XYZ file of C-alpha atoms in Angstrom:
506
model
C 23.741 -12.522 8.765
C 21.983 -10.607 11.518
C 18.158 -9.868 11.309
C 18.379 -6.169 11.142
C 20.076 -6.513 8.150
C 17.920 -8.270 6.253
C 14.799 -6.024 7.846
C 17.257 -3.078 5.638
C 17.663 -5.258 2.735
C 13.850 -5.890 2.782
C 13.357 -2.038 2.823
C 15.913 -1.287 0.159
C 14.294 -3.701 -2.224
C 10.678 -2.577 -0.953
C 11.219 1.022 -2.052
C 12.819 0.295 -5.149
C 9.770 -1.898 -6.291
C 7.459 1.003 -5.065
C 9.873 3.844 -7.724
C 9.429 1.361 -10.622
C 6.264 0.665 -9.630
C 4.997 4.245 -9.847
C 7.828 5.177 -12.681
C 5.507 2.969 -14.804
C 2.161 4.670 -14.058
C 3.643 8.511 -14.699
C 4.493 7.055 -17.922
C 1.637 5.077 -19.029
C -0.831 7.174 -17.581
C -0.451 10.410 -19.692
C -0.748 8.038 -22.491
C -3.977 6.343 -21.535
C -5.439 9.790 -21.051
C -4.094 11.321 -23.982
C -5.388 8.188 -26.018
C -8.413 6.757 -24.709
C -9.624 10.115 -22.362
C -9.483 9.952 -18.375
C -12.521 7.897 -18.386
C -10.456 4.956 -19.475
C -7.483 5.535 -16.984
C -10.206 5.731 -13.842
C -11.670 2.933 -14.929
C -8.304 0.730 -14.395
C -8.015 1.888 -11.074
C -12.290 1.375 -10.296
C -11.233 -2.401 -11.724
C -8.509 -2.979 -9.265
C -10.553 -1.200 -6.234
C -13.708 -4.057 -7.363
C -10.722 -6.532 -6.287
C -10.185 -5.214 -3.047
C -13.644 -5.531 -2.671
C -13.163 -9.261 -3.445
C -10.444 -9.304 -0.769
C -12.252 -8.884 2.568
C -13.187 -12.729 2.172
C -9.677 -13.603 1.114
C -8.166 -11.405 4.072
C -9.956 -13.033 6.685
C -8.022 -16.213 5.509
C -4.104 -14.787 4.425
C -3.576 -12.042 6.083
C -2.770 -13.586 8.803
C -1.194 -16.804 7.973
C 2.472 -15.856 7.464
C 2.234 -14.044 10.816
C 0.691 -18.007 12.793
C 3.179 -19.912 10.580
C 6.165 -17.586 11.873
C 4.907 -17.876 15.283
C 4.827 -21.618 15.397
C 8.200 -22.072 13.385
C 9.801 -19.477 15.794
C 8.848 -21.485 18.769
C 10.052 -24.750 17.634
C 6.843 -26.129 16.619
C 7.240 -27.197 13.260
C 3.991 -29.657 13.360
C 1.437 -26.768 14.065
C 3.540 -24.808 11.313
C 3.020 -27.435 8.960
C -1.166 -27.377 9.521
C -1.413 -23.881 9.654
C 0.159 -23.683 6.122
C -2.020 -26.272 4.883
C -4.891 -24.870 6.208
C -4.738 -21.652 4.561
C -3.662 -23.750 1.160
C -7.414 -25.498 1.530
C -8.991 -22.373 2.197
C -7.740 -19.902 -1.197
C -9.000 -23.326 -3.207
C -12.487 -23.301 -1.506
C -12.195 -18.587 -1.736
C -11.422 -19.126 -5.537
C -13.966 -21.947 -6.650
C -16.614 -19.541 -3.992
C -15.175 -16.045 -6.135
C -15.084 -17.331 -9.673
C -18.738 -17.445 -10.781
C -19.197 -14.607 -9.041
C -16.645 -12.634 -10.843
C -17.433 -14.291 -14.222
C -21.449 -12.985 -13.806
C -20.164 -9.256 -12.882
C -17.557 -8.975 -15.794
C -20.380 -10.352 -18.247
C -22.830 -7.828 -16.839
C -20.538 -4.592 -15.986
C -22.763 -2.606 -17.780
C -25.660 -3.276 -15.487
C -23.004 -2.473 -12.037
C -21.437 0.692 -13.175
C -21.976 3.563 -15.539
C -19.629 3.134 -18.971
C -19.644 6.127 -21.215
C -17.098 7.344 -23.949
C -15.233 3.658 -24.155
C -15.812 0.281 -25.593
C -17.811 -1.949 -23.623
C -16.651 -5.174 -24.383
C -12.719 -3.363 -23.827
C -13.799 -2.306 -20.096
C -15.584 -6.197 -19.572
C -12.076 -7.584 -20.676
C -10.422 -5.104 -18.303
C -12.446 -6.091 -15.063
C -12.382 -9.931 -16.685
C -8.532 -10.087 -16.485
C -7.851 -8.299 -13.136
C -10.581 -10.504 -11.674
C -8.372 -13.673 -12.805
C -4.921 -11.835 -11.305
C -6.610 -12.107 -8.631
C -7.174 -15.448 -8.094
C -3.468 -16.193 -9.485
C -2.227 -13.687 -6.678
C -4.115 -15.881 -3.944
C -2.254 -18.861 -5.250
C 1.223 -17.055 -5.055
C 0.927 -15.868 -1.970
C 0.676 -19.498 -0.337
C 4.422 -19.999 -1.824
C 5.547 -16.357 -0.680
C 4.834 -17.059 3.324
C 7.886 -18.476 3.498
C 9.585 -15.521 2.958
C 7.883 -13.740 5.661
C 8.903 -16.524 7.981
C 12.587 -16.327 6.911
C 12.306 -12.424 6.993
C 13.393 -12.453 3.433
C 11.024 -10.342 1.887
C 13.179 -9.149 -0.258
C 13.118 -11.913 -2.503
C 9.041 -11.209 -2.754
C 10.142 -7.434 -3.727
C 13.146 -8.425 -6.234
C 10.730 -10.619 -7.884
C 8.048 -7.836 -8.041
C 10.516 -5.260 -9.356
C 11.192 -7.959 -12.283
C 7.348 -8.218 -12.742
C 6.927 -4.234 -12.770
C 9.840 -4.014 -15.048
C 8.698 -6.142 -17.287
C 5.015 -5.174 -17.029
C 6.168 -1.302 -18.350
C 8.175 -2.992 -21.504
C 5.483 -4.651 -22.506
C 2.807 -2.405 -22.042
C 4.754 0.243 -24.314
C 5.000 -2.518 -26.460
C 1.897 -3.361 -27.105
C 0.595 0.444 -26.983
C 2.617 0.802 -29.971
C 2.107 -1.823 -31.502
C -1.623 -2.705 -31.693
C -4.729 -1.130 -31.422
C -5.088 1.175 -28.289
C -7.057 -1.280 -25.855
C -7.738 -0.613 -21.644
C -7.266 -3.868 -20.948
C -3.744 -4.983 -22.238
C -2.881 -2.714 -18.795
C -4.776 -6.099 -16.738
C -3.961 -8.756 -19.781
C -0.062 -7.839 -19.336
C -0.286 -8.244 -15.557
C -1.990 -11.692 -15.392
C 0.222 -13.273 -18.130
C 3.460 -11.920 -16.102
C 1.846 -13.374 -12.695
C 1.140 -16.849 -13.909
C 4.963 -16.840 -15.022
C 6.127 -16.223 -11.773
C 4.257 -18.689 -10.124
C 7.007 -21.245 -10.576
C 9.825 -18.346 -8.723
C 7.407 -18.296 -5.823
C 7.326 -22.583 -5.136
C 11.285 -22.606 -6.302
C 11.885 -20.295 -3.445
C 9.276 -21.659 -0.644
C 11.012 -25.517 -1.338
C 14.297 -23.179 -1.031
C 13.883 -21.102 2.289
C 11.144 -23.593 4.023
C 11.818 -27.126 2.900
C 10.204 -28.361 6.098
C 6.837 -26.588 5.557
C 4.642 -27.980 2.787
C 1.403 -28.838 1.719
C -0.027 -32.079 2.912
C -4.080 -32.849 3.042
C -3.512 -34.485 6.104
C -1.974 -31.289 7.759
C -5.464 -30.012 7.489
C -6.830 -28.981 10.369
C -10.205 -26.439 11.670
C -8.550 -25.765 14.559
C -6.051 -23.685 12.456
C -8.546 -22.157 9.894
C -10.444 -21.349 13.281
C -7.256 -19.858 14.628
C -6.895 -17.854 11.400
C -10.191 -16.919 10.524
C -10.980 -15.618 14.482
C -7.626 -13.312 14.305
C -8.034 -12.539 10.146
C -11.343 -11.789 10.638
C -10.481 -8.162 12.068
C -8.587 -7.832 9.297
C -11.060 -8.340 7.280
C -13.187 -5.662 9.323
C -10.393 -3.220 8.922
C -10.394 -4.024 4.821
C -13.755 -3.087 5.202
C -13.139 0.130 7.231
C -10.595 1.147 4.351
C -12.752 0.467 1.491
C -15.412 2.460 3.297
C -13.056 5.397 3.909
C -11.195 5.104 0.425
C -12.126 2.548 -1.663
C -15.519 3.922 -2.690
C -13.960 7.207 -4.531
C -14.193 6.479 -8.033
C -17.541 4.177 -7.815
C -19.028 7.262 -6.228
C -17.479 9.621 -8.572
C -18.610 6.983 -10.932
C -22.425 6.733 -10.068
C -23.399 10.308 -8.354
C -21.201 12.798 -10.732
C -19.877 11.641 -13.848
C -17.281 9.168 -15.837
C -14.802 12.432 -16.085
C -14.672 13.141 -12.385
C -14.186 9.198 -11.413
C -11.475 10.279 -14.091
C -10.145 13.579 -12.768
C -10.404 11.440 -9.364
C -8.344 8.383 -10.670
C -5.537 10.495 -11.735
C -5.341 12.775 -8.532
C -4.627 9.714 -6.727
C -1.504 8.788 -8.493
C 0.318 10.410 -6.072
C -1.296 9.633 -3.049
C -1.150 5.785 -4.005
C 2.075 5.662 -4.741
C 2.820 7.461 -1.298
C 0.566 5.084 0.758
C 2.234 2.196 -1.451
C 5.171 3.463 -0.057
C 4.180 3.665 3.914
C 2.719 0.209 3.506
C 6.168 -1.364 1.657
C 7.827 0.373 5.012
C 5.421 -1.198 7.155
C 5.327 -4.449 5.679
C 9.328 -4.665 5.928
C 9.240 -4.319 9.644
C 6.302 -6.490 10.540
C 8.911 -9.995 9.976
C 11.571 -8.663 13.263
C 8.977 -7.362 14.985
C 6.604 -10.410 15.026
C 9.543 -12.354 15.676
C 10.818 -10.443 18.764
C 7.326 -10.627 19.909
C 7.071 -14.345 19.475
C 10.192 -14.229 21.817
C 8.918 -11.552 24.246
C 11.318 -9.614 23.525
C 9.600 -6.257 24.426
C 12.821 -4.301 24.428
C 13.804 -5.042 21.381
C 10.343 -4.163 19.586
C 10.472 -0.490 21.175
C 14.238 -0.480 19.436
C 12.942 -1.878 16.368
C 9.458 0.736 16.931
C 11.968 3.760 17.125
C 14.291 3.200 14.286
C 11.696 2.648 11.979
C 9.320 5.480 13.146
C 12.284 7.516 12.067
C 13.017 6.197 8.948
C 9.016 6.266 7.955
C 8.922 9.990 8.674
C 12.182 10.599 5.989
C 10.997 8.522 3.982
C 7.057 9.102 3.363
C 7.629 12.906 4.732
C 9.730 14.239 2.463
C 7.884 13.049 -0.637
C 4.921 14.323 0.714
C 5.564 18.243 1.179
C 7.666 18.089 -2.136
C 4.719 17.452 -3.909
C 2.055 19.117 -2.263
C 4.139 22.286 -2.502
C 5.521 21.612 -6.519
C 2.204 19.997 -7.202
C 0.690 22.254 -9.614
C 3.925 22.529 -11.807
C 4.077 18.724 -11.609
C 0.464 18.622 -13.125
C 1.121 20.867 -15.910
C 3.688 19.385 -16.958
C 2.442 15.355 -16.384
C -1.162 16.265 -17.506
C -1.391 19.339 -19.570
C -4.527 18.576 -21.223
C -6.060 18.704 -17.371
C -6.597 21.303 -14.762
C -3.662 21.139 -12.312
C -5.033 22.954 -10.357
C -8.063 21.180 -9.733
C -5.719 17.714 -9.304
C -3.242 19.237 -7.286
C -5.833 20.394 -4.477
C -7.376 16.879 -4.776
C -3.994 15.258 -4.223
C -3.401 17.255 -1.082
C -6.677 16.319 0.370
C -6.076 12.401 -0.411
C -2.411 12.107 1.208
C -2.762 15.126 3.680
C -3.079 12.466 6.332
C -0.025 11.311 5.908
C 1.340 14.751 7.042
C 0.662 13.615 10.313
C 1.048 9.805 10.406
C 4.086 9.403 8.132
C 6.309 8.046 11.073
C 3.312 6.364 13.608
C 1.921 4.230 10.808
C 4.473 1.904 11.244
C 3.132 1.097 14.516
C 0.002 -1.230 12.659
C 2.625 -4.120 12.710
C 2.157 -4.272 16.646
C -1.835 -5.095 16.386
C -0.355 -7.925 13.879
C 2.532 -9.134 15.684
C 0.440 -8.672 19.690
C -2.760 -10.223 17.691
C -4.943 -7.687 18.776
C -6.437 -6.461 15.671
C -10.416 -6.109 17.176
C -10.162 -2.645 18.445
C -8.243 -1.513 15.242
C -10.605 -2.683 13.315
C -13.920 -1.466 14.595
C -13.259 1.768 14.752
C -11.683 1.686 11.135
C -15.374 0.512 10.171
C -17.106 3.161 12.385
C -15.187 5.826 10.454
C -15.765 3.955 7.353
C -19.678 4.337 8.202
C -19.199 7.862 9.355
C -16.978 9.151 5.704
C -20.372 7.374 3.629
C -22.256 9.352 5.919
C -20.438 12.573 5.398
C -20.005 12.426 1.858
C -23.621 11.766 1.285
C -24.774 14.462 3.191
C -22.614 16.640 1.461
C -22.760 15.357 -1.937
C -26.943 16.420 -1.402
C -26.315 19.879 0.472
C -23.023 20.826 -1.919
C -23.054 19.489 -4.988
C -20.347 22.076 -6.069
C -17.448 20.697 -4.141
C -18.647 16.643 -5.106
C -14.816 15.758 -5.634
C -13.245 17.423 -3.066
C -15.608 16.101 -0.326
C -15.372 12.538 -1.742
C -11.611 12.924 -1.115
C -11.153 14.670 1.799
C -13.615 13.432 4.338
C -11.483 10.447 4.818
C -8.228 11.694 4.837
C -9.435 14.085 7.827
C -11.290 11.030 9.845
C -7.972 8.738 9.255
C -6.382 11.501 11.136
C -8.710 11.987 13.663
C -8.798 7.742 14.501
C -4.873 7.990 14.531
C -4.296 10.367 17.284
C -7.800 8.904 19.119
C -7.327 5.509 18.815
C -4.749 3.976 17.250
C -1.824 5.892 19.408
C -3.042 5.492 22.843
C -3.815 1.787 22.129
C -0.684 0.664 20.926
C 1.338 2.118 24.082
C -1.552 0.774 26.149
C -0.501 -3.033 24.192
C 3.707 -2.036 24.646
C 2.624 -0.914 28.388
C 4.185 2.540 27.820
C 2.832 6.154 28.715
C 0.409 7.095 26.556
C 2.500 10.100 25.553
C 5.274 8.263 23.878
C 3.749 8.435 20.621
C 2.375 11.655 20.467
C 5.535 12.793 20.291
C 6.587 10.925 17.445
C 3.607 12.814 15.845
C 4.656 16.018 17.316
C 8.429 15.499 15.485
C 6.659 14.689 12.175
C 4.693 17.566 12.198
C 7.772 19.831 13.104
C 9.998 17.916 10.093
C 7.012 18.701 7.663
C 6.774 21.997 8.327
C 10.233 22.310 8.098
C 10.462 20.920 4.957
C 7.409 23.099 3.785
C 9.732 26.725 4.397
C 12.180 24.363 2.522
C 10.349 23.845 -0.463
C 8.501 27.473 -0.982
C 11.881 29.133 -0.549
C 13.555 26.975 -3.598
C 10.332 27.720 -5.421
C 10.457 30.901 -5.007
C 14.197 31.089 -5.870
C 14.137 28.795 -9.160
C 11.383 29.550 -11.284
C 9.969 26.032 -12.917
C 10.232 26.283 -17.286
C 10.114 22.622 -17.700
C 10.603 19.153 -16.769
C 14.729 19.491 -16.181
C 13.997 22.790 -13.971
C 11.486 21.365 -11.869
C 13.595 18.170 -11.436
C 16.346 20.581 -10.200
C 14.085 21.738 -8.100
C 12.679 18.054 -6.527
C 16.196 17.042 -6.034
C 17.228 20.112 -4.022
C 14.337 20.156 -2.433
C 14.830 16.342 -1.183
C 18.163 16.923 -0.439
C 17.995 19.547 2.130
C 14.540 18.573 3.214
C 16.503 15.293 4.121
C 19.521 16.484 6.028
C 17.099 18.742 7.872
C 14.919 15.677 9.420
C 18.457 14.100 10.069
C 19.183 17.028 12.016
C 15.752 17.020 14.036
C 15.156 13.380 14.170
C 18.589 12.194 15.318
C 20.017 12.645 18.835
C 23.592 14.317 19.575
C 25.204 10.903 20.223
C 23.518 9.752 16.813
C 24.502 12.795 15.228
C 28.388 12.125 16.292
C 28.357 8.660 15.280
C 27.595 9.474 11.957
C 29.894 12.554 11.797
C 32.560 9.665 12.734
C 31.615 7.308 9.795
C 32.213 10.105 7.251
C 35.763 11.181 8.720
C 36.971 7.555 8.526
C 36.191 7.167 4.653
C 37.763 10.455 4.139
């Protein structure tokens, strides 16, 4: 079968992990809350932000060894292949043996990193203790899931994901039932269901890459200095990220209080599961388009560039407006014991950059596929620097707004580096005008606000009494908010193609 279906089979699967995914957390979350107070639910997500703070050693390493492995298979060189997969196999061994003390002494001594009020403890150490050793497990899978990225079929990765979430939500209600209220069965569940699917992940590498395995004397520096030297900016982007995002709830945490790293934690439901979404889009393409750069096939990527641009903008769009415009009805109804309106205003400023980059995103794959990730990365970091900066200075000076400018700073500098950097670079790497991406933004903008009239006019229309009325509402909302981006994204040929499609199955 062609690439370009399997690139829409990896989407398909991608986006149905992501509405399990986040069909779990509206469920459990509530729950949590209701049980254990939104302490205990921010504290889950402060646990799994620790880990990304864990994986800007790991990155340097993995995230890009699918993309030299595909390379090198690609081109017929199945030798160099072969060492750089058993060069990144040497170097998660020596990252977990370096990690795992490290991890053991913080877990142990939590109390002494962060502040724990209104929860047990020895609960939250156990919490931190088990994502800590998912973790390492997850390093270990990913060494069998490169092959998948190689073979462009990610959507085995995201099949066995879905079975993981699925599983992960039946047990969880489970053992909420069941047993004592705890925080960390939520990490406990997700480690036991990881090491179980260790065995899918090597079935499916011997399956799809028989050729490419580990062998101590495919070892080689030269590769781990190949890796390290490209992953490296990776790792400096990580780093940019964590400084722009991933310090919300430990400085909700340590400068207000336990309840606002709560209040915080929740907010960002929605925004997570959006970005989740924009990065399952993203990672979908990156396969086809490193491979048609390995090929230098430049045409091709700008085909592959355009399609999916389009389909990013439906896709992470539409969700977008939906909520930010049903947002307070959605908190009512999801968290009724909190302020919606205080959640829905710091959901808006967490995914409000997406507004404008919810079609160019997809064009990270290019610094990836092009390896030319420096650039990228150091001004991620500079903004990183500059939203510490910012939030400091305003945490001192206004005290009032603490949550809002904790959020918001970086969604506004993400947007600012996107139409700065990140656009005229990547046509400066395709060797296009440096306008050809601008108006990709430009369309976005005009689909959102679009969609916006779309969604305030329905509201307005059908009042919202409960959770079947304000699903009416989503779905109507989606629908014509969808046919309306078909209308503006697609051209008149594309437009009469698909016009043609429908009159033959009639």
């Amino acid at each position: 079968m062609s690439n370009k279906f399997y690139t829409i089979l990896n989407l398909i699967t991608g986006i149905f992990t992501v509405i399990v995914q986040f069909a779990t957390s509206f469920f459990l979350s509530p729950f949590i809350v209701k049980a254990l107070g939104a302490e205990a639910n921010g504290y889950t997500q402060l646990a799994a932000n620790f880990v990304m703070y864990a994986s800007l050693l790991t990155t340097a390493f993995n995230s890009m060894a699918s993309r030299f492995v595909s390379v090198a298979y690609h081109q017929g060189n199945i030798d160099k292949a072969r060492g750089y997969y058993s060069s990144v196999y040497v170097a998660n061994i020596g990252l977990i043996a370096l990690l795992l003390p490290i991890s053991v002494i913080v877990s142990l001594r939590l109390e002494h990193v962060i502040v724990i009020d209104n929860v047990d403890v020895l609960d939250v150490k156990l919490l931190f203790g088990c994502i800590f050793a998912n973790f390492f497990v997850g390093l270990i899978s990913s060494l069998y899931s490169i092959s998948m990225y190689v073979k462009n079929a990610i959507y085995y990765s995201n099949i066995l994901n879905c079975i993981r979430t699925i599983c992960n939500a039946v047990l969880l209600f489970a053992v909420f039932s069941l047993l004592p209220v705890k925080i960390f069965y939520v990490s406990f569940v997700a480690l036991m269901l990881s090491i179980f699917l260790i065995p899918a992940y090597v079935y499916y590498q011997n399956r799809l890459l028989p050729d490419i395995h580990f062998d101590k004397k495919d070892f080689s520096w030269r590769a781990v200095k190949d890796m390290l030297s490209s992953g490296v900016w990776n790792s400096v982007n990580q780093c940019g990220h964590l400084l722009q995002t991933g310090f919300d709830l430990l400085l909700a945490n340590l400068f207000v209080s336990p309840f606002a790293m709560g209040l915080v934690a929740v907010s960002k439901t929605i925004p997570s599961a959006i970005i989740q979404l924009a990065t399952t889009i993203n990672n979908n393409f990156s396969p086809s388009i490193t491979q048609s750069w390995a090929k230098g096939d430049m045409g091709s990527i700008m085909k592959e560039l355009r399609v999916a641009i389009r389909i990013s903008i439906v896709i992470v769009s539409v969700p977008i407006v939906t909520f930010c415009c049903l947002g307070i009805q959605f908190y009512s109804l999801w968290q009724p014991t909190l302020d919606p309106y205080i959640l829905t205003l710091l959901s808006v400023l967490g995914c409000m950059a997406f507004i404008v980059v919810a079609g160019t995103q997809i064009l990270y794959n290019v610094f990836t596929a092009s390896n030319h990730l420096k650039v990228n990365s150091l001004t991620f970091v500079a903004m990183g620097v500059v939203n510490i900066i910012i939030v400091y200075c305003g945490l001192k000076l206004y005290p009032q707004y603490n949550m809002y400018i904790i959020v918001g700073t970086s969604s506004v500098l993400a947007i600012l580096r996107q139409l700065c950097v990140v656009l005229p670079y990547v046509s400066r790497l395709l060797g296009v005008s440096c306008t050809t991406f601008y108006k990709e933004t430009f369309l976005t903008l005009i689909c959102c606000a679009v969609n916006t009239i779309i969604a305030l006019a329905i509201l307005k229309v059908c009042t919202i009494s409960g959770w079947l009325s304000f699903t009416i509402d989503v779905v109507l909302v989606g629908v014509l908010a969808v046919l309306s981006e078909c209308f503006l994204l697609l051209n008149a040929e594309e437009r009469k193609k698909i016009k043609q499609l429908i009159s033959r199955r009639k």
